[in-house]
Amino acid sequence: MTAEELASRVGEAMFAGDRASRDTMGMTLVGCAPGRAVMRMTVDDRHLNGHRICHGGFIFTLADSTFAFACNSRNQATVAAGCSIEFLRPAQLGDVLTCEGVEQLLQGRHGVYDMKVTNQRGEVVAMFRGKSAQIAGHVLPEA
């Protein structure tokens, strides 16, 4: 199996069990490749705060979920060790948010990943940086 096929299968397996991202948040997994992931979410009423814009916690969760798929894409169980986010523009009701996550560094057990959240017009809504730590185990059983 190629690295691309493995990453795709890891993504599918993780998403199948990820009720929080899928059911609670309404996200979709667009794709997963080695060190990369893309997820999407349409802002609906459940995502709005008192200002009638998307609550920052939901934007954060979209980025954090994308981070999880990107850093687990090589089938090594991996968790977040830290992260930060910059909110750059509000997301509105009906906006389609896409988060693209890209591995910047993988060194030993630790990695650094950048997530960019954009709306359907390509405007950057938020930037997220996550640090990962590998733990024992795998997403899919080793062959």
CSV table of C-alpha atoms in Angstrom, one decimal:
chain,number,residue,atom,x,y,z
A,1,MET,CA,0.0,0.0,0.0
A,2,THR,CA,1.3,3.5,-0.9
A,3,ALA,CA,1.7,6.2,1.7
A,4,GLU,CA,-1.2,8.1,0.0
A,5,GLU,CA,-3.5,5.0,0.2
A,6,LEU,CA,-2.5,4.5,3.9
A,7,ALA,CA,-3.3,8.1,4.7
A,8,SER,CA,-6.6,7.9,3.0
A,9,ARG,CA,-7.6,4.7,4.8
A,10,VAL,CA,-6.4,6.2,8.2
A,11,GLY,CA,-8.6,9.3,7.5
A,12,GLU,CA,-11.6,7.2,6.6
A,13,ALA,CA,-11.2,5.1,9.7
A,14,MET,CA,-10.8,8.0,12.1
A,15,PHE,CA,-13.7,9.9,10.5
A,16,ALA,CA,-16.0,6.9,10.9
A,17,GLY,CA,-15.5,7.0,14.6
A,18,ASP,CA,-15.4,10.8,15.0
A,19,ARG,CA,-18.9,11.6,16.1
A,20,ALA,CA,-17.9,15.0,17.4
A,21,SER,CA,-16.6,16.3,14.1
A,22,ARG,CA,-19.2,14.5,11.9
A,23,ASP,CA,-22.4,14.6,13.9
A,24,THR,CA,-22.1,17.4,16.4
A,25,MET,CA,-20.2,19.8,14.3
A,26,GLY,CA,-21.4,18.9,10.8
A,27,MET,CA,-17.9,18.6,9.3
A,28,THR,CA,-16.9,16.5,6.3
A,29,LEU,CA,-13.5,15.0,5.6
A,30,VAL,CA,-12.5,16.2,2.1
A,31,GLY,CA,-9.2,14.3,2.0
A,32,CYS,CA,-6.3,13.0,3.9
A,33,ALA,CA,-2.7,12.5,2.5
A,34,PRO,CA,0.6,12.0,4.2
A,35,GLY,CA,1.1,15.0,6.6
A,36,ARG,CA,-2.0,16.8,5.1
A,37,ALA,CA,-5.7,16.9,5.6
A,38,VAL,CA,-8.7,19.0,4.4
A,39,MET,CA,-12.0,19.3,6.2
A,40,ARG,CA,-15.1,21.4,5.5
A,41,MET,CA,-18.0,22.8,7.5
A,42,THR,CA,-21.0,25.0,6.5
A,43,VAL,CA,-21.9,27.6,9.2
A,44,ASP,CA,-25.5,27.0,10.3
A,45,ASP,CA,-27.6,28.3,13.2
A,46,ARG,CA,-26.0,25.9,15.7
A,47,HIS,CA,-22.6,27.6,15.1
A,48,LEU,CA,-23.7,31.2,15.7
A,49,ASN,CA,-22.9,33.2,18.9
A,50,GLY,CA,-24.7,36.2,20.3
A,51,HIS,CA,-23.3,38.5,17.6
A,52,ARG,CA,-24.9,36.2,14.9
A,53,ILE,CA,-21.4,35.2,13.6
A,54,CYS,CA,-19.7,31.8,13.9
A,55,HIS,CA,-18.5,31.2,17.4
A,56,GLY,CA,-14.7,31.0,17.6
A,57,GLY,CA,-14.8,27.7,19.4
A,58,PHE,CA,-16.4,26.1,16.3
A,59,ILE,CA,-13.7,27.5,14.0
A,60,PHE,CA,-11.1,26.3,16.5
A,61,THR,CA,-12.7,22.8,16.5
A,62,LEU,CA,-12.6,22.7,12.7
A,63,ALA,CA,-8.9,23.5,12.7
A,64,ASP,CA,-8.2,21.1,15.6
A,65,SER,CA,-10.0,18.3,13.9
A,66,THR,CA,-8.1,18.9,10.7
A,67,PHE,CA,-4.9,18.9,12.7
A,68,ALA,CA,-5.8,15.5,14.1
A,69,PHE,CA,-6.3,14.0,10.7
A,70,ALA,CA,-3.1,15.5,9.3
A,71,CYS,CA,-0.8,14.4,12.2
A,72,ASN,CA,-2.3,10.8,12.3
A,73,SER,CA,-2.1,10.3,8.5
A,74,ARG,CA,1.0,8.2,8.7
A,75,ASN,CA,-0.9,5.7,11.0
A,76,GLN,CA,1.1,6.5,14.1
A,77,ALA,CA,-1.2,7.4,17.0
A,78,THR,CA,-0.6,11.1,17.6
A,79,VAL,CA,-2.2,13.7,19.9
A,80,ALA,CA,-2.0,17.4,20.3
A,81,ALA,CA,0.8,18.7,22.6
A,82,GLY,CA,-0.2,22.4,22.1
A,83,CYS,CA,-1.7,24.8,19.7
A,84,SER,CA,-2.6,28.4,19.1
A,85,ILE,CA,-5.1,30.2,16.8
A,86,GLU,CA,-5.5,33.7,15.3
A,87,PHE,CA,-9.0,34.7,14.3
A,88,LEU,CA,-8.6,37.0,11.3
A,89,ARG,CA,-12.2,37.6,10.1
A,90,PRO,CA,-15.7,36.6,11.2
A,91,ALA,CA,-17.5,33.7,9.5
A,92,GLN,CA,-21.2,34.3,8.7
A,93,LEU,CA,-24.3,32.2,8.6
A,94,GLY,CA,-24.1,30.1,5.4
A,95,ASP,CA,-20.3,30.4,4.9
A,96,VAL,CA,-18.6,27.3,3.8
A,97,LEU,CA,-15.4,27.0,5.8
A,98,THR,CA,-12.5,24.9,4.5
A,99,CYS,CA,-9.5,24.0,6.6
A,100,GLU,CA,-6.3,22.9,5.0
A,101,GLY,CA,-3.7,21.4,7.3
A,102,VAL,CA,-0.1,20.9,6.3
A,103,GLU,CA,2.8,19.3,8.2
A,104,GLN,CA,5.7,21.7,8.5
A,105,LEU,CA,8.1,19.5,10.5
A,106,LEU,CA,8.2,16.0,11.7
A,107,GLN,CA,11.1,15.3,14.0
A,108,GLY,CA,11.3,12.2,16.2
A,109,ARG,CA,8.0,12.0,18.1
A,110,HIS,CA,7.0,15.6,17.5
A,111,GLY,CA,5.5,17.5,14.6
A,112,VAL,CA,4.4,21.1,13.8
A,113,TYR,CA,1.4,21.6,11.6
A,114,ASP,CA,-0.3,24.7,10.1
A,115,MET,CA,-4.0,25.0,9.5
A,116,LYS,CA,-5.6,27.7,7.3
A,117,VAL,CA,-9.3,28.2,7.5
A,118,THR,CA,-10.9,30.0,4.6
A,119,ASN,CA,-14.4,30.8,3.5
A,120,GLN,CA,-16.0,30.1,0.1
A,121,ARG,CA,-14.5,33.3,-1.3
A,122,GLY,CA,-11.0,32.2,-0.4
A,123,GLU,CA,-10.7,34.8,2.4
A,124,VAL,CA,-8.6,33.6,5.4
A,125,VAL,CA,-10.8,33.3,8.5
A,126,ALA,CA,-8.2,31.9,10.9
A,127,MET,CA,-4.7,30.5,11.2
A,128,PHE,CA,-3.9,27.7,13.6
A,129,ARG,CA,-0.6,26.1,14.5
A,130,GLY,CA,-0.5,22.8,16.3
A,131,LYS,CA,2.4,20.8,17.9
A,132,SER,CA,1.9,17.0,17.9
A,133,ALA,CA,3.3,14.2,20.0
A,134,GLN,CA,3.3,10.6,18.9
A,135,ILE,CA,2.0,8.0,21.4
A,136,ALA,CA,2.0,4.2,21.5
A,137,GLY,CA,-0.2,2.5,18.9
A,138,HIS,CA,-1.6,2.9,15.5
A,139,VAL,CA,-4.9,4.0,14.0
A,140,LEU,CA,-5.1,1.0,11.7
A,141,PRO,CA,-3.6,-2.4,12.7
A,142,GLU,CA,-0.1,-2.8,11.4
A,143,ALA,CA,0.2,-5.3,8.5
